[in-house]
Short mmCIF file of C-alpha atoms in Angstrom, two decimals:
data_model
loop_
_atom_site.label_atom_id
_atom_site.label_comp_id
_atom_site.label_asym_id
_atom_site.label_seq_id
_atom_site.Cartn_x
_atom_site.Cartn_y
_atom_site.Cartn_z
CA MET A 81 29.85 -99.37 15.91
CA THR A 82 31.57 -96.51 14.08
CA ILE A 83 28.34 -95.40 12.40
CA GLU A 84 26.58 -95.12 15.77
CA ILE A 85 29.37 -92.98 17.21
CA ALA A 86 29.43 -90.74 14.14
CA THR A 87 25.66 -90.42 14.37
CA LEU A 88 25.88 -89.32 18.00
CA PHE A 89 28.42 -86.64 17.07
CA ALA A 90 26.21 -85.51 14.17
CA VAL A 91 23.17 -85.29 16.45
CA ALA A 92 25.13 -83.26 19.00
CA ILE A 93 26.36 -80.87 16.31
CA ILE A 94 22.89 -80.48 14.77
CA VAL A 95 21.16 -79.79 18.08
CA SER A 96 23.86 -77.44 19.36
CA THR A 97 24.00 -75.37 16.15
CA ALA A 98 20.21 -75.19 16.09
CA ALA A 99 20.18 -73.89 19.67
CA ILE A 100 22.99 -71.41 19.10
CA GLY A 101 21.51 -70.17 15.83
CA THR A 102 18.10 -69.69 17.38
CA ALA A 103 19.56 -67.84 20.35
CA ILE A 104 21.55 -65.51 18.11
CA GLY A 105 18.52 -64.94 15.87
CA PHE A 106 16.25 -64.08 18.78
CA ALA A 107 18.88 -61.79 20.31
CA LEU A 108 19.41 -59.85 17.09
CA MET A 109 15.70 -59.63 16.36
CA GLY A 110 14.82 -58.51 19.89
CA GLY A 111 17.53 -55.87 19.90
CA ARG A 112 16.46 -54.47 16.57
CA PHE A 113 12.83 -54.47 17.71
CA LEU A 114 13.72 -52.45 20.78
CA GLU A 115 15.76 -50.00 18.69
CA ALA A 116 12.94 -49.56 16.20
CA SER A 117 10.36 -49.14 18.97
CA ALA A 118 12.51 -46.52 20.67
CA ARG A 119 12.85 -44.55 17.41
CA GLN A 120 9.18 -44.72 16.44
CA PRO A 121 6.95 -45.66 19.38
CA GLU A 122 3.78 -45.35 17.28
CA MET A 123 4.95 -48.26 15.09
CA ALA A 124 5.51 -50.62 18.04
CA PRO A 125 2.29 -52.69 17.65
CA GLN A 126 2.92 -53.33 13.95
CA LEU A 127 6.56 -54.15 14.57
CA GLN A 128 5.61 -56.48 17.42
CA THR A 129 3.29 -58.46 15.15
CA LYS A 130 6.03 -58.85 12.57
CA MET A 131 8.51 -59.79 15.27
CA PHE A 132 6.29 -62.61 16.52
CA ILE A 133 5.84 -63.95 12.99
CA LEU A 134 9.60 -63.96 12.50
CA ALA A 135 10.09 -65.57 15.91
CA GLY A 136 7.88 -68.46 14.82
CA LEU A 137 9.84 -68.87 11.61
CA ILE A 138 13.18 -68.81 13.42
CA ASP A 139 11.93 -71.37 15.91
CA ALA A 140 10.50 -73.57 13.14
CA ILE A 141 13.90 -73.81 11.46
CA SER A 142 15.52 -75.04 14.66
CA MET A 143 12.70 -77.53 15.24
CA ILE A 144 13.32 -78.99 11.78
CA GLY A 145 16.95 -79.48 12.78
CA VAL A 146 15.92 -81.18 16.01
CA ALA A 147 13.51 -83.43 14.09
CA VAL A 148 16.30 -84.50 11.72
CA ALA A 149 18.57 -85.14 14.70
CA LEU A 150 15.92 -87.32 16.38
CA LEU A 151 15.39 -89.19 13.12
CA LEU A 152 19.09 -89.93 12.95
CA LEU A 153 19.17 -90.91 16.61
CA PHE A 154 16.19 -93.26 16.77
CA ALA A 155 15.60 -94.43 13.17
CA ASN A 156 19.08 -94.24 11.71
CA PRO A 157 18.92 -94.99 7.97
CA PHE A 158 22.69 -95.61 7.86
CA VAL A 159 22.63 -98.64 10.15
CA GLY A 160 22.19 -101.86 8.20
#
């Protein structure tokens, strides 16, 4: 019973930190993109392409965290 409760807390922590980290990452990246586009408008298309690539990488990291959380939730290797 204790392992299941600890697993639920671990899943909650993993999912919440993944969501918060992704939100902070997107906010910082979007702000810096807008600053860079305002300084050099002719570079905006190239910066936008790089921003979308980084957005996919940031989102992929959080999805890995969610996948680990779901693994712990539904196929817990710690339960006998």
